[in-house]
Amino acid sequence: MTTPASQNETSEVDTTDDKAANATEATTTAVDGSATPAEGSGRSTRELRRSPLGTDSLLWKWGSDNRIQLLRGYTGILQNMHPAIGKSLLDHSKFFDEPFSRLERSTPQIIQSIYDDGELGKRIRDYHTTIKGTLNNGERYHSLDPDTYWWAHATFVYRVIYAQDLFGEPFTHEERDQLVREGVTWWEKYGLSNRPVIDNYDDLVAYIDRMTETVLERNQTVDFALRTVRDEPVKAPDGVSPFVWKLIWKPIMRSAVWLTVATLPQNARDILEVPWSARDEKRFNRLRALLRKVFRHLPDSKRYMEPGRSLMIKNGMISGTYQEPKTIRPYEGHSQD
């Protein structure tokens, strides 16, 4: 996978709840995105490898690592560079009016779905049933297209690995394969078709590279996230007074954009036409070294984000005070017209 120079040290779908059928039978895709067995189909030519999720799994251990927070921008930009995802936000989302609210609403749900029994995953899937429209080239898009949904999921899986590459202790190749196979199990919680699914690390890296080179684009959504927010104020995050936000928004947003660009692969930077200098690279390397050093000394209460932290406590993985995950309010990020 093409990566920034600093990394040389080391984010829909066919719907079915039948995992066995997903893994072993050929399918055709219906107009609404649901998967149906192809007529006369036999066994699939491949069998997906998957690893279980639970207290011994890597995804349960590392999926709530707070260093992943530093890759929110990376994940969001790669996802929104996909023509269908970028256009869906433009057509349906409140992202441009309330970018922080969208993150505050969606991130905990994604994290919780790793530990959930699958019901939350299906609820997240169902949020997307009405998200559809027309791309700039005239083609139709639908959020339930399997390739579109898998792209978003793949970036979520990859960032668990990437966070440790950048800011922690890199995983072994065997562990990377295991995380990707656990990502297959995570994916199946959505009750979706396995047609686009990848089950090993090398193929996942090749897939992300291929998508970047052949599908991803610079568009209005990513321009807003990388350019507009540097110079035009957006609504304050929940809990921050408008007065305080007026004083601090510019350095915060410019730092966030800089960190996002720092974590992007160079081929994505080229598409987005964002500058990155040798001086930037040195600054980023110093930041990475500092974060590695500091994180080693943090207590568990600071190492993991909620609700993952509390779910790890509940399952006996770490010590601490359990907090019941907040009830997730109905999704309001897209219009239902």
CSV table of C-alpha atoms in Angstrom, one decimal, residues 214-335:
chain,number,residue,atom,x,y,z
A,214,THR,CA,-8.9,3.7,-9.9
A,215,VAL,CA,-12.1,4.8,-8.0
A,216,LEU,CA,-11.4,7.5,-5.4
A,217,GLU,CA,-11.7,11.2,-6.4
A,218,ARG,CA,-11.4,14.7,-5.2
A,219,ASN,CA,-14.9,16.0,-4.7
A,220,GLN,CA,-17.0,18.7,-3.0
A,221,THR,CA,-17.3,16.7,0.2
A,222,VAL,CA,-13.6,16.2,0.7
A,223,ASP,CA,-12.8,19.8,-0.4
A,224,PHE,CA,-15.1,20.9,2.4
A,225,ALA,CA,-13.3,18.7,5.0
A,226,LEU,CA,-9.8,19.7,3.9
A,227,ARG,CA,-10.2,23.2,2.7
A,228,THR,CA,-13.4,25.0,3.7
A,229,VAL,CA,-13.2,24.1,7.4
A,230,ARG,CA,-9.7,25.7,7.6
A,231,ASP,CA,-11.1,29.2,6.7
A,232,GLU,CA,-14.8,29.1,7.5
A,233,PRO,CA,-16.2,28.3,11.0
A,234,VAL,CA,-18.4,25.3,11.5
A,235,LYS,CA,-20.9,24.7,14.3
A,236,ALA,CA,-19.2,24.1,17.6
A,237,PRO,CA,-19.0,20.5,19.0
A,238,ASP,CA,-21.6,19.6,21.7
A,239,GLY,CA,-20.5,21.0,25.1
A,240,VAL,CA,-18.4,23.8,23.7
A,241,SER,CA,-19.8,27.3,24.1
A,242,PRO,CA,-20.1,29.4,20.9
A,243,PHE,CA,-18.0,32.1,22.6
A,244,VAL,CA,-15.1,29.7,23.3
A,245,TRP,CA,-15.4,28.1,19.9
A,246,LYS,CA,-15.1,31.4,18.2
A,247,LEU,CA,-11.7,31.8,19.9
A,248,ILE,CA,-10.3,28.4,19.3
A,249,TRP,CA,-11.9,27.0,16.1
A,250,LYS,CA,-9.2,28.1,13.6
A,251,PRO,CA,-6.1,26.5,15.3
A,252,ILE,CA,-8.1,23.4,16.1
A,253,MET,CA,-9.5,22.9,12.6
A,254,ARG,CA,-6.1,23.7,10.9
A,255,SER,CA,-4.4,21.2,13.2
A,256,ALA,CA,-7.0,18.6,12.5
A,257,VAL,CA,-6.6,19.1,8.7
A,258,TRP,CA,-2.8,18.9,9.0
A,259,LEU,CA,-3.0,15.6,10.9
A,260,THR,CA,-5.5,14.2,8.4
A,261,VAL,CA,-3.1,15.0,5.5
A,262,ALA,CA,-0.2,13.6,7.5
A,263,THR,CA,-1.9,10.2,7.8
A,264,LEU,CA,-3.1,9.9,4.1
A,265,PRO,CA,-1.1,7.8,1.7
A,266,GLN,CA,0.8,9.9,-0.9
A,267,ASN,CA,-1.3,8.7,-3.8
A,268,ALA,CA,-4.4,10.0,-2.0
A,269,ARG,CA,-2.6,13.4,-1.4
A,270,ASP,CA,-1.8,13.6,-5.1
A,271,ILE,CA,-5.5,13.1,-6.0
A,272,LEU,CA,-6.6,15.7,-3.5
A,273,GLU,CA,-3.8,18.1,-4.5
A,274,VAL,CA,-2.8,18.8,-0.9
A,275,PRO,CA,0.8,19.8,-0.1
A,276,TRP,CA,3.1,17.9,2.1
A,277,SER,CA,6.6,19.0,2.7
A,278,ALA,CA,9.8,17.5,4.2
A,279,ARG,CA,9.3,19.8,7.2
A,280,ASP,CA,5.8,18.5,7.7
A,281,GLU,CA,7.2,15.0,7.6
A,282,LYS,CA,9.7,15.7,10.3
A,283,ARG,CA,7.0,17.3,12.5
A,284,PHE,CA,4.8,14.3,12.1
A,285,ASN,CA,7.6,11.9,12.9
A,286,ARG,CA,8.3,13.8,16.1
A,287,LEU,CA,4.6,13.7,17.0
A,288,ARG,CA,4.4,9.9,16.4
A,289,ALA,CA,7.5,9.3,18.7
A,290,LEU,CA,6.0,11.5,21.4
A,291,LEU,CA,2.6,9.7,21.3
A,292,ARG,CA,4.3,6.3,21.4
A,293,LYS,CA,6.2,7.3,24.5
A,294,VAL,CA,3.2,8.9,26.3
A,295,PHE,CA,0.7,6.2,25.5
A,296,ARG,CA,2.8,3.5,27.3
A,297,HIS,CA,2.3,5.3,30.6
A,298,LEU,CA,-1.5,5.9,30.3
A,299,PRO,CA,-3.9,4.0,32.6
A,300,ASP,CA,-6.6,1.8,31.0
A,301,SER,CA,-9.2,4.6,31.6
A,302,LYS,CA,-7.3,6.7,29.1
A,303,ARG,CA,-6.3,4.0,26.6
A,304,TYR,CA,-9.7,3.1,25.3
A,305,MET,CA,-12.7,5.1,24.0
A,306,GLU,CA,-16.3,4.6,25.0
A,307,PRO,CA,-18.4,2.6,24.7
A,308,GLY,CA,-15.7,0.0,23.9
A,309,ARG,CA,-13.9,0.6,27.2
A,310,SER,CA,-17.0,-0.2,29.2
A,311,LEU,CA,-17.8,-3.2,27.1
A,312,MET,CA,-14.2,-4.5,27.7
A,313,ILE,CA,-14.7,-3.9,31.5
A,314,LYS,CA,-18.1,-5.8,31.3
A,315,ASN,CA,-16.3,-8.7,29.7
A,316,GLY,CA,-13.5,-8.8,32.2
A,317,MET,CA,-10.8,-7.7,29.8
A,318,ILE,CA,-9.7,-4.6,31.7
A,319,SER,CA,-10.4,-3.2,35.2
A,320,GLY,CA,-12.5,0.0,35.8
A,321,THR,CA,-16.0,1.3,36.4
A,322,TYR,CA,-18.6,0.1,33.9
A,323,GLN,CA,-20.8,2.7,32.3
A,324,GLU,CA,-23.9,1.5,30.4
A,325,PRO,CA,-23.6,2.6,26.8
A,326,LYS,CA,-25.9,5.4,26.0
A,327,THR,CA,-29.1,4.6,24.2
A,328,ILE,CA,-28.5,5.4,20.6
A,329,ARG,CA,-31.0,7.9,19.4
A,330,PRO,CA,-32.6,7.5,15.9
A,331,TYR,CA,-30.3,8.4,13.1
A,332,GLU,CA,-30.9,12.0,11.9
A,333,GLY,CA,-27.9,12.6,9.6
A,334,HIS,CA,-29.8,12.1,6.4
A,335,SER,CA,-33.1,13.3,5.1
